[in-house]
PDB file of C-alpha atoms in Angstrom:
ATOM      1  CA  UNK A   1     -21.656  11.191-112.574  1.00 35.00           C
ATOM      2  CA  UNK A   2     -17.848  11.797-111.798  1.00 37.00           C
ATOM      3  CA  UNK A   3     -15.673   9.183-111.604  1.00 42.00           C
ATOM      4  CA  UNK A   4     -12.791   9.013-109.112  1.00 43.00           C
ATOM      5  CA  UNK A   5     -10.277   7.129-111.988  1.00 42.00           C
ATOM      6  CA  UNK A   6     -11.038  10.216-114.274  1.00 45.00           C
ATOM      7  CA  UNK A   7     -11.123  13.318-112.684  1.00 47.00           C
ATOM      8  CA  UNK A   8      -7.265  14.487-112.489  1.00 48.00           C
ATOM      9  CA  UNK A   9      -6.462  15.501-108.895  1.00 45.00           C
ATOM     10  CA  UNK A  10      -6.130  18.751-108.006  1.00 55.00           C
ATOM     11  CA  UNK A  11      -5.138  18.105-104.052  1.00 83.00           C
ATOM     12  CA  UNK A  12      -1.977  16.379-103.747  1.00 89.00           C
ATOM     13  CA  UNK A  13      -1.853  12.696-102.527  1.00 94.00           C
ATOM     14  CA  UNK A  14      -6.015  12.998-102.608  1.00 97.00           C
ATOM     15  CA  UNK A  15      -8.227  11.072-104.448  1.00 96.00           C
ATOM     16  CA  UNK A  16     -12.000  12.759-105.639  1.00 97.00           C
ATOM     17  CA  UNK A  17     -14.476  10.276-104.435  1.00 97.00           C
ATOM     18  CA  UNK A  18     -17.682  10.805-106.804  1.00 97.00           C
ATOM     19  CA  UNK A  19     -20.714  11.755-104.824  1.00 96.00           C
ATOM     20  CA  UNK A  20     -23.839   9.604-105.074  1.00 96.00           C
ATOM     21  CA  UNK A  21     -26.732   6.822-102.901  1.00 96.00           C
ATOM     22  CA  UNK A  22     -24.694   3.798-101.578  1.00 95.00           C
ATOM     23  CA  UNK A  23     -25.994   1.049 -99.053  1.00 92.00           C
ATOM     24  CA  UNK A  24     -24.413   1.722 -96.087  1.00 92.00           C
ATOM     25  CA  UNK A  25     -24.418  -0.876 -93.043  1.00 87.00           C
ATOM     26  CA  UNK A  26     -23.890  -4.442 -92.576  1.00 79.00           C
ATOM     27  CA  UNK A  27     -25.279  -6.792 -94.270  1.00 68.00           C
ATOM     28  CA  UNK A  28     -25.964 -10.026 -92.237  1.00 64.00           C
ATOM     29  CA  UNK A  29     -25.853 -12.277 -95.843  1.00 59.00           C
ATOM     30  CA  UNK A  30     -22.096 -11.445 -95.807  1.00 58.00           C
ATOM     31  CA  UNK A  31     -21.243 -11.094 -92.581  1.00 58.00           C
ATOM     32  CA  UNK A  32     -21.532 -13.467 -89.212  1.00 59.00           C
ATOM     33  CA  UNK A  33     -22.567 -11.163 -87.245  1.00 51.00           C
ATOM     34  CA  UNK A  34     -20.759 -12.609 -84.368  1.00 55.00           C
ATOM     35  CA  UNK A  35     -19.077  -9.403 -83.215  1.00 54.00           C
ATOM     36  CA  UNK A  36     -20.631  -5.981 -81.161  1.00 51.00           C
ATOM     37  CA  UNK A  37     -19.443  -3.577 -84.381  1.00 54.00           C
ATOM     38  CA  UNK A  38     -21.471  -6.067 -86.934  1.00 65.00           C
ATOM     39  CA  UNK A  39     -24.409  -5.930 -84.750  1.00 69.00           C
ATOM     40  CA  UNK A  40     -24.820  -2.266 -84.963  1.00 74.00           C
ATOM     41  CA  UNK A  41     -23.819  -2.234 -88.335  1.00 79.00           C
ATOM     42  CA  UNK A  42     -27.395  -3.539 -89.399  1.00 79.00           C
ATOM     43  CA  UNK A  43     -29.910  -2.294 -90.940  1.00 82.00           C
ATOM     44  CA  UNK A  44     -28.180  -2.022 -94.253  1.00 86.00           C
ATOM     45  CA  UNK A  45     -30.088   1.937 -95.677  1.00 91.00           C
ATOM     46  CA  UNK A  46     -29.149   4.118 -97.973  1.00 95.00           C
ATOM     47  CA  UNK A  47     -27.493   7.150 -97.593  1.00 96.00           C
ATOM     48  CA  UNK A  48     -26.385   9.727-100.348  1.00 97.00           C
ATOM     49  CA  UNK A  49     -23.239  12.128-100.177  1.00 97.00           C
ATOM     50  CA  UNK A  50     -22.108  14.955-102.234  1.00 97.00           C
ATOM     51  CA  UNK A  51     -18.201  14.558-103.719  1.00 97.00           C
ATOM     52  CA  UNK A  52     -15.523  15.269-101.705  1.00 97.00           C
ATOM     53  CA  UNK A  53     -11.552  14.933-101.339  1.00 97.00           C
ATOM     54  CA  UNK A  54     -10.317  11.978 -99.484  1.00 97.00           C
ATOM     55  CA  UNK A  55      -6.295  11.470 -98.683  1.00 97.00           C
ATOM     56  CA  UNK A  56      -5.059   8.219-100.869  1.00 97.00           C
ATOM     57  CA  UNK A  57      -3.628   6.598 -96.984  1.00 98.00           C
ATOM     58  CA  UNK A  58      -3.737   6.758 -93.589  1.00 98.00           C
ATOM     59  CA  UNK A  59      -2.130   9.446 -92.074  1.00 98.00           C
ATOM     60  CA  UNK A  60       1.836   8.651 -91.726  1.00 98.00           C
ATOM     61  CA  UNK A  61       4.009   9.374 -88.869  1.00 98.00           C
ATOM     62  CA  UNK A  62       6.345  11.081 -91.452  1.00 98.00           C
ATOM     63  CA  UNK A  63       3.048  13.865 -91.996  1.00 98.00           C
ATOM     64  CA  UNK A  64       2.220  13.403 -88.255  1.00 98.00           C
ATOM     65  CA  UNK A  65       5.830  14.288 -87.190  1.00 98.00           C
ATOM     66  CA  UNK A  66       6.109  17.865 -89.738  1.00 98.00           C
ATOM     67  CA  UNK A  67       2.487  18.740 -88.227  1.00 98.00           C
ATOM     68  CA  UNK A  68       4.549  18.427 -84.565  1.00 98.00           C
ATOM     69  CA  UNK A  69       7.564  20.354 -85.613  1.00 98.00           C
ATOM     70  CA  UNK A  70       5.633  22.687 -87.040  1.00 98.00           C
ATOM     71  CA  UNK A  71       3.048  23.617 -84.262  1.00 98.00           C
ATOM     72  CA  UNK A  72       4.390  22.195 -81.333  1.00 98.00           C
ATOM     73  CA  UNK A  73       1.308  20.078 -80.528  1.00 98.00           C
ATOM     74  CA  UNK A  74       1.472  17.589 -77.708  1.00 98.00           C
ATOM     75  CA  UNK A  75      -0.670  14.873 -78.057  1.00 98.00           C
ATOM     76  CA  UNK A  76      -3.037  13.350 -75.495  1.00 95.00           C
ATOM     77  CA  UNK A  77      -0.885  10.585 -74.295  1.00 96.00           C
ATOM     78  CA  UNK A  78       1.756  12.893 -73.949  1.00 96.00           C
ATOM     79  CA  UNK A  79       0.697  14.743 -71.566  1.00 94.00           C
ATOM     80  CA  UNK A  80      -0.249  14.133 -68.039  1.00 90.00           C
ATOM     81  CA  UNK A  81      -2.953  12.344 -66.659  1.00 82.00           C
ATOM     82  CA  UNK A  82      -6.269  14.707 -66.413  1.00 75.00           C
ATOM     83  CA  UNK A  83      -7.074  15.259 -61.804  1.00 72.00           C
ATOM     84  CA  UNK A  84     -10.125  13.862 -62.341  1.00 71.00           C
ATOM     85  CA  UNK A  85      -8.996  10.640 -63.862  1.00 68.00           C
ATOM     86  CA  UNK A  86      -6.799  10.308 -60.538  1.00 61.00           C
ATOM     87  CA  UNK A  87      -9.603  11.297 -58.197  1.00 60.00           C
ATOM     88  CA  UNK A  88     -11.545   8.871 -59.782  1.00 58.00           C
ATOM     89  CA  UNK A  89      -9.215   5.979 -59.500  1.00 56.00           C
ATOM     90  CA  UNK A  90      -8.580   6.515 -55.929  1.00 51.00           C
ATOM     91  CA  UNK A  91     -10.834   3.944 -54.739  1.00 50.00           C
ATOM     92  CA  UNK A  92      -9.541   1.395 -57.032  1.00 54.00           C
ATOM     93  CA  UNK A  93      -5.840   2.124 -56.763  1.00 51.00           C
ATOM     94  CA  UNK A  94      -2.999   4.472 -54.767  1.00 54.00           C
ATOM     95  CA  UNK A  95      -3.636   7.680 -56.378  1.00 52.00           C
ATOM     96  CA  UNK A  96      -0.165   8.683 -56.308  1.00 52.00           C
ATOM     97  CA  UNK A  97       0.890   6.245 -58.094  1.00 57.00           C
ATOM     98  CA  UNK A  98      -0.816   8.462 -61.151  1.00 61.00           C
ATOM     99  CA  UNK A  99       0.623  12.018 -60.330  1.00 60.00           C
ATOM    100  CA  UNK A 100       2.598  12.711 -63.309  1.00 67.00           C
ATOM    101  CA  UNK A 101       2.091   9.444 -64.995  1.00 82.00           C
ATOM    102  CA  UNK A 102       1.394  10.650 -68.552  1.00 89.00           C
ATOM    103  CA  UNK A 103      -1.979   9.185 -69.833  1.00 90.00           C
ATOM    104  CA  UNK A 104      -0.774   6.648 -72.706  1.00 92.00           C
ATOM    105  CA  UNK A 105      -2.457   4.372 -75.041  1.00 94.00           C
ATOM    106  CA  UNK A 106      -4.216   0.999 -75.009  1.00 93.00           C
ATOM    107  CA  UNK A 107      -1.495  -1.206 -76.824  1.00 94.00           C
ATOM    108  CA  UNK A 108      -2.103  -5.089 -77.762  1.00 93.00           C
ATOM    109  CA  UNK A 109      -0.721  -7.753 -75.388  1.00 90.00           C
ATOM    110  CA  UNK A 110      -1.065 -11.565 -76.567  1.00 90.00           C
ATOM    111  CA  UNK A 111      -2.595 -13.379 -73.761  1.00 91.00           C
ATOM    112  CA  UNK A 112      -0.840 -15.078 -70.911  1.00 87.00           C
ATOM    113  CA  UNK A 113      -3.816 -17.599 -69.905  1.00 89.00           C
ATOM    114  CA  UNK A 114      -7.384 -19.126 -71.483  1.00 91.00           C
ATOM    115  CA  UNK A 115     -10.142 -16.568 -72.166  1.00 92.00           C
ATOM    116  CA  UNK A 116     -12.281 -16.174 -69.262  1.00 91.00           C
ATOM    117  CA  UNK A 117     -14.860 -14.118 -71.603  1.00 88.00           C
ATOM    118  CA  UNK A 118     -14.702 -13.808 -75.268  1.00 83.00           C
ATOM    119  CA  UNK A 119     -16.392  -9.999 -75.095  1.00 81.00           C
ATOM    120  CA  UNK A 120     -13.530  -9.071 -72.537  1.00 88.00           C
ATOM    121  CA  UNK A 121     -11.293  -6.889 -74.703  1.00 87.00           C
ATOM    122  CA  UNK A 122      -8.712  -6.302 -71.538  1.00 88.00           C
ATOM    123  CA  UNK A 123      -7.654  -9.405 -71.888  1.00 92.00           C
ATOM    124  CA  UNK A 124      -5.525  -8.530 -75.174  1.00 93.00           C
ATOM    125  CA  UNK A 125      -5.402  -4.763 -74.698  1.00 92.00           C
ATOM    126  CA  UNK A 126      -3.735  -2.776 -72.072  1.00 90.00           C
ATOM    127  CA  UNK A 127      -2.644   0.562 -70.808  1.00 89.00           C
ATOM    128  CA  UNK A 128       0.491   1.983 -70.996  1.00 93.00           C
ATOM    129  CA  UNK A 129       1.635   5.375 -70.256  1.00 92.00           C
ATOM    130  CA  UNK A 130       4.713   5.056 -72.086  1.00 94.00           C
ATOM    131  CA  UNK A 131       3.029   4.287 -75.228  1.00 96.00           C
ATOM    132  CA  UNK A 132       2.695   7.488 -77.600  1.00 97.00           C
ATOM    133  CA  UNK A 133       2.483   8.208 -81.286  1.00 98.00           C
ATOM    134  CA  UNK A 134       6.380   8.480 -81.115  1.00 98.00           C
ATOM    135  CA  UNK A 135       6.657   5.429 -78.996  1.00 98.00           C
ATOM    136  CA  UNK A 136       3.779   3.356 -80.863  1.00 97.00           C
ATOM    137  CA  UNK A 137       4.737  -0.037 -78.957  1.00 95.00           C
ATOM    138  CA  UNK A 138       5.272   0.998 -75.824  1.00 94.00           C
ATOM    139  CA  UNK A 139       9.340   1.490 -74.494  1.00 94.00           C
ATOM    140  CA  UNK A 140      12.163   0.546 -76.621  1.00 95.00           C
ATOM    141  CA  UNK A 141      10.252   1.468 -79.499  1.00 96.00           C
ATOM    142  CA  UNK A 142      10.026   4.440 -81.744  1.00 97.00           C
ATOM    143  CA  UNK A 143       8.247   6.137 -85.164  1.00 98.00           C
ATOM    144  CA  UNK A 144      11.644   7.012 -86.179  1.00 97.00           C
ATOM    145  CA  UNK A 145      12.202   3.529 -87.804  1.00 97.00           C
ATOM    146  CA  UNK A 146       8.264   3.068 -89.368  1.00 98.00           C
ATOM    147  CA  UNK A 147       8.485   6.874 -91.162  1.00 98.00           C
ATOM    148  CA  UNK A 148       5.711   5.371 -93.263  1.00 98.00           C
ATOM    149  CA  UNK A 149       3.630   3.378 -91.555  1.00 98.00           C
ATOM    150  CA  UNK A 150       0.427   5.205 -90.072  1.00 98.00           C
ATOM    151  CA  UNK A 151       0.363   7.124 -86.859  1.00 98.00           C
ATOM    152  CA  UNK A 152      -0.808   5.493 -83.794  1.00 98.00           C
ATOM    153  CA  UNK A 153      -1.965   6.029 -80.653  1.00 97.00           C
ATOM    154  CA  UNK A 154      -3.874   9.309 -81.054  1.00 98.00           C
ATOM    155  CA  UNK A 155      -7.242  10.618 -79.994  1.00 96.00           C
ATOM    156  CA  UNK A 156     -10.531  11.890 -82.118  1.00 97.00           C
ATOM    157  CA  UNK A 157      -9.032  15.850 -80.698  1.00 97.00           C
ATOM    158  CA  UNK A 158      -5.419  14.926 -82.167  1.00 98.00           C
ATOM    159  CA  UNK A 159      -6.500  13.452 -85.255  1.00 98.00           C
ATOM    160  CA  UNK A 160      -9.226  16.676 -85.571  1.00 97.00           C
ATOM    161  CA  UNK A 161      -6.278  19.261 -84.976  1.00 97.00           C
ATOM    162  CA  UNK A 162      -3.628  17.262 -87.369  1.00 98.00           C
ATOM    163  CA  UNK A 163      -6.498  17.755 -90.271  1.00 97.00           C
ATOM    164  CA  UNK A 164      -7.279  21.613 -89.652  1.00 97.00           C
ATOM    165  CA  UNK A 165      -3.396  21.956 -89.809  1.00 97.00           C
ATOM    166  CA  UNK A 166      -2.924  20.202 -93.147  1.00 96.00           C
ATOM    167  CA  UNK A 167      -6.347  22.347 -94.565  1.00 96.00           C
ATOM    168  CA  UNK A 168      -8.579  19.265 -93.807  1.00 97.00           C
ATOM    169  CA  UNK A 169     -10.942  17.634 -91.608  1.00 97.00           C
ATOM    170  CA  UNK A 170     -12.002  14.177 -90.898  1.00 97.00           C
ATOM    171  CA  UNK A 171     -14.721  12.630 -92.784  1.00 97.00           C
ATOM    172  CA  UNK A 172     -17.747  11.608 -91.745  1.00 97.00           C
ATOM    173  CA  UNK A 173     -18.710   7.612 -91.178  1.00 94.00           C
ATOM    174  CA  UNK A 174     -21.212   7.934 -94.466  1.00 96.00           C
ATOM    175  CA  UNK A 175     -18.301   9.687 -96.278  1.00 97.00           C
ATOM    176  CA  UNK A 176     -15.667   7.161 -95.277  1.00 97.00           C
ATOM    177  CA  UNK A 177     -17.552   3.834 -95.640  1.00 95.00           C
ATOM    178  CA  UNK A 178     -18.702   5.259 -99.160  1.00 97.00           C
ATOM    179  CA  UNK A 179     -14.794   5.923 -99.860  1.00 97.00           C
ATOM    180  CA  UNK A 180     -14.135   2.038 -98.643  1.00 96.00           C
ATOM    181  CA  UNK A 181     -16.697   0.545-100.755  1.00 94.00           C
ATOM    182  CA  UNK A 182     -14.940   2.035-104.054  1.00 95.00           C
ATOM    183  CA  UNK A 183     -18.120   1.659-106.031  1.00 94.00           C
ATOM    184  CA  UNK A 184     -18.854  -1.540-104.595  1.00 93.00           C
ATOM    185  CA  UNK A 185     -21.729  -2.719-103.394  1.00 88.00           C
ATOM    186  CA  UNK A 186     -22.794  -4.849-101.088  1.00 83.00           C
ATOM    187  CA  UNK A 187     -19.603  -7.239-101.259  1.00 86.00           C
ATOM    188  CA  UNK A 188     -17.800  -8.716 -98.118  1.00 83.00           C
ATOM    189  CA  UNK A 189     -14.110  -7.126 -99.193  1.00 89.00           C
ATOM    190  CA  UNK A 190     -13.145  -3.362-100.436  1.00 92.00           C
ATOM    191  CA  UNK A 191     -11.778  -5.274-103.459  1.00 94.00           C
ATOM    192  CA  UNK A 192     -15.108  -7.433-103.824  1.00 92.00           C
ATOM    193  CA  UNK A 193     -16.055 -10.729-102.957  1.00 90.00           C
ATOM    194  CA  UNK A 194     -12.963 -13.195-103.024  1.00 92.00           C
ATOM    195  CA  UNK A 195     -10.902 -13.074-100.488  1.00 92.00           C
ATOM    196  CA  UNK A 196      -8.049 -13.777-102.234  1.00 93.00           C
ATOM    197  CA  UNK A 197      -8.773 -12.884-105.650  1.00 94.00           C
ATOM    198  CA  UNK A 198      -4.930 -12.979-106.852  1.00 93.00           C
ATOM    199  CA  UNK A 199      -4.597 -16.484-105.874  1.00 93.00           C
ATOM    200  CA  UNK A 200      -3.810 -18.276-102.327  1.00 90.00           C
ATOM    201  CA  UNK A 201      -1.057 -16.377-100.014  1.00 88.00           C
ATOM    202  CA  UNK A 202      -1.293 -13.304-102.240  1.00 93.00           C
ATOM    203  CA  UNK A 203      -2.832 -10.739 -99.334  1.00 96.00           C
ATOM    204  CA  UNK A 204      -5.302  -8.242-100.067  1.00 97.00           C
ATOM    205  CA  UNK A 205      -4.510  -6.268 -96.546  1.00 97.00           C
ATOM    206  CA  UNK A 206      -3.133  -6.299 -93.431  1.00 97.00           C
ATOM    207  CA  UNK A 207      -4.692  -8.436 -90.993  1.00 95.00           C
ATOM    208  CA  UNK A 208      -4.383 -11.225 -88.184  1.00 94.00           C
ATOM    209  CA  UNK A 209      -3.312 -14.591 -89.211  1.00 92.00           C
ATOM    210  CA  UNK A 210      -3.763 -17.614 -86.747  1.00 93.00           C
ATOM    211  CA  UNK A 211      -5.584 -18.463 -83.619  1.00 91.00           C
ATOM    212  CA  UNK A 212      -6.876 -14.959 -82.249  1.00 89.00           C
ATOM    213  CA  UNK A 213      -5.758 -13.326 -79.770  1.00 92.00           C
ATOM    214  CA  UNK A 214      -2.890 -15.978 -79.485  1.00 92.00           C
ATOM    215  CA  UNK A 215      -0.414 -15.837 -82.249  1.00 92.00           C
ATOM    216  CA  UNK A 216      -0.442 -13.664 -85.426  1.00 94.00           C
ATOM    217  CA  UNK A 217       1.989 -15.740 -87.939  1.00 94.00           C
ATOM    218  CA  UNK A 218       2.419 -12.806 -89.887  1.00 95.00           C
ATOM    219  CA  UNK A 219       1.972 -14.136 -93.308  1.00 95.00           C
ATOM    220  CA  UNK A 220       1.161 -11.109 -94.464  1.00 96.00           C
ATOM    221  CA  UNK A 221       4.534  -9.882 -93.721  1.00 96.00           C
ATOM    222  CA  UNK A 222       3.559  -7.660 -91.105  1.00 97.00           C
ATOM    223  CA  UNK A 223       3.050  -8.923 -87.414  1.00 94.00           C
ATOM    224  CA  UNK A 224       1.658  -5.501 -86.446  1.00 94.00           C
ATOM    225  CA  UNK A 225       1.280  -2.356 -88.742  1.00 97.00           C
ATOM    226  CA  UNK A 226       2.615  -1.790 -92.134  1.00 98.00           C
ATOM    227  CA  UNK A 227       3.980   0.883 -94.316  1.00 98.00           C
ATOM    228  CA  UNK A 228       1.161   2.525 -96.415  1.00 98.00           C
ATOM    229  CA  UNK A 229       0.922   1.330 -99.390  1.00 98.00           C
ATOM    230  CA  UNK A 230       2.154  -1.851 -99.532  1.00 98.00           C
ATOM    231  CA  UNK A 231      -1.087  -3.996-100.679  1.00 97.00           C
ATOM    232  CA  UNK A 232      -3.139  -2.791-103.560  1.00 96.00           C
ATOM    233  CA  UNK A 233      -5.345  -0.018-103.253  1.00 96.00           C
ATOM    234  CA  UNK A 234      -9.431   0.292-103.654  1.00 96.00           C
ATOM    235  CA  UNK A 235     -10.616   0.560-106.586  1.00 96.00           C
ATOM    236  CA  UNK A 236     -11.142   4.656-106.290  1.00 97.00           C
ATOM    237  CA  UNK A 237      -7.162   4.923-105.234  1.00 97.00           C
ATOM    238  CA  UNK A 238      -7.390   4.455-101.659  1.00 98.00           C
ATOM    239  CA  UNK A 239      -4.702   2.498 -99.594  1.00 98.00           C
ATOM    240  CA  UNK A 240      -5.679  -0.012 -96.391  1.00 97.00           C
ATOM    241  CA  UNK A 241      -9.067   1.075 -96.314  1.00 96.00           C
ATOM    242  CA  UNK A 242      -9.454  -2.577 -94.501  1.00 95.00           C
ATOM    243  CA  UNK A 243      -6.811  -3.629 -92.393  1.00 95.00           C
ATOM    244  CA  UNK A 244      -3.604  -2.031 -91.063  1.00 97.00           C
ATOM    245  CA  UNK A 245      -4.864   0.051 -88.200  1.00 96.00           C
ATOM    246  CA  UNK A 246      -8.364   1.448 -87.059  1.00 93.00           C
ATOM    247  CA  UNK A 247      -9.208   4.743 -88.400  1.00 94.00           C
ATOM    248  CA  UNK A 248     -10.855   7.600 -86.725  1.00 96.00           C
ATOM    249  CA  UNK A 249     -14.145   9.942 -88.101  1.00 97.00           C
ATOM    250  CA  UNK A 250     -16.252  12.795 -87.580  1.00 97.00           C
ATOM    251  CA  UNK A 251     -19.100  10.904 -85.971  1.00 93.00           C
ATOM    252  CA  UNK A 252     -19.623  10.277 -82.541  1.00 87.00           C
ATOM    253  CA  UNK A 253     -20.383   6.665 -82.027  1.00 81.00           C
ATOM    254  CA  UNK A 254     -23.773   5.339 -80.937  1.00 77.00           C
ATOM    255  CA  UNK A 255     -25.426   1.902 -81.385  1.00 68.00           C
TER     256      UNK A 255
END
């Protein structure tokens, strides 16, 4: 069978991930289960995929900003709110208050008070229109200064059209998760089962640190996203295939 480490690359910045039968799911052994994604993670069944090209990180802002200048695309946050999302908040709020709001994102916000509901993801994530790929935070901030850290705040259609512009297209959940696992199997961590195999407060990836949603101490060095690259990659090649930010595939989700 191929293998990733000795097939030279003929795509630049891509890594060949060998095709092949991998368990995919979650696997309640290694996992708590304690969240909605584990849950319909299970049952762990096997699934097999032909080869295929994979890029070696997330997708930058650096590569997101040249596919902008160079088509001219305006992304979904961008651009203002849909008329039916206003007719439809009518009832709860004063529609004009939306008229040429732009949509936004959904950015983190620590909480303010106790957690009514542990399940109740608006109480550390909120809407705001000023938040874009070019303003991943919100105002006051900008890509500009994190030219390698991965684009934000973009939708399954902007992802979709970024990857037909660079030759591409987004992989499929089987294709990814078989990318993440590097060859592994069944282990709790891309890079096996120790979670820190290089020795206490040497970081695998970057993730939350302290009491969720509260406080991240960022002993990881990075209190939100950081720079591709900068924790060790999979062992087919591939960068922050767990952690940094949430990545975005072919498949439409269904439990």
């Amino acid at each position: 069978p191929l293998s990733a480490q000795e097939e030279s690359s003929g795509v630049e910045n891509m890594v060949l991930i060998p095709g092949g039968t991998f368990s995919m799911g979650g696997d309640p052994g290694l996992m708590d289960g304690g969240s909605q994604s584990h849950g319909t993670s299970y049952p762990i069944h096997e699934v097999t995929v032909d080869a295929f090209w994979m890029d070696e990180t997330e997708v930058t802002n650096r590569q997101f900003a040249a596919f902008v200048e160079a088509t001219g695309f305006v992304t979904f946050a961008e651009q203002p709110l849909p008329a039916e999302v206003i007719l439809a908040s009518i009832k709860q709020i004063e529609a004009a208050s939306l008229v040429n709001q732009t949509a936004g994102s959904i950015i983190f916000a620590e909480p303010q008070a106790a957690l009514h509901s542990p399940n109740d993801v608006t109480q550390w994530w909120r809407i705001e229109p000023a938040a874009t790929w070019r303003a991943p935070d919100g105002p006051g901030s900008s890509w500009q200064d994190r030219m390698d850290h991965p684009v934000v705040n973009v939708t399954y259609d902007d992802a979709a059209a970024y990857a037909a512009w660079a030759g591409k297209r987004l992989p499929t959940e089987a294709e990814w998760e078989r990318a993440a696992h590097g060859g592994l199997d069944r282990q709790p961590y891309v890079w096996g089962d120790a979670f820190s195999p290089q020795g206490e407060g040497i970081w695998m990836a970057n993730i939350w640190q302290g009491p969720w949603p509260y406080e991240n101490t960022g002993k990881d060095g990075f209190v939100t996203t950081a720079p591709v690259k900068s924790f060790p990659p999979n062992t087919y090649g591939l960068y922050d295939v767990s952690g940094n930010v949430w990545e975005i595939v072919a498949d439409r989700y269904h439990p």
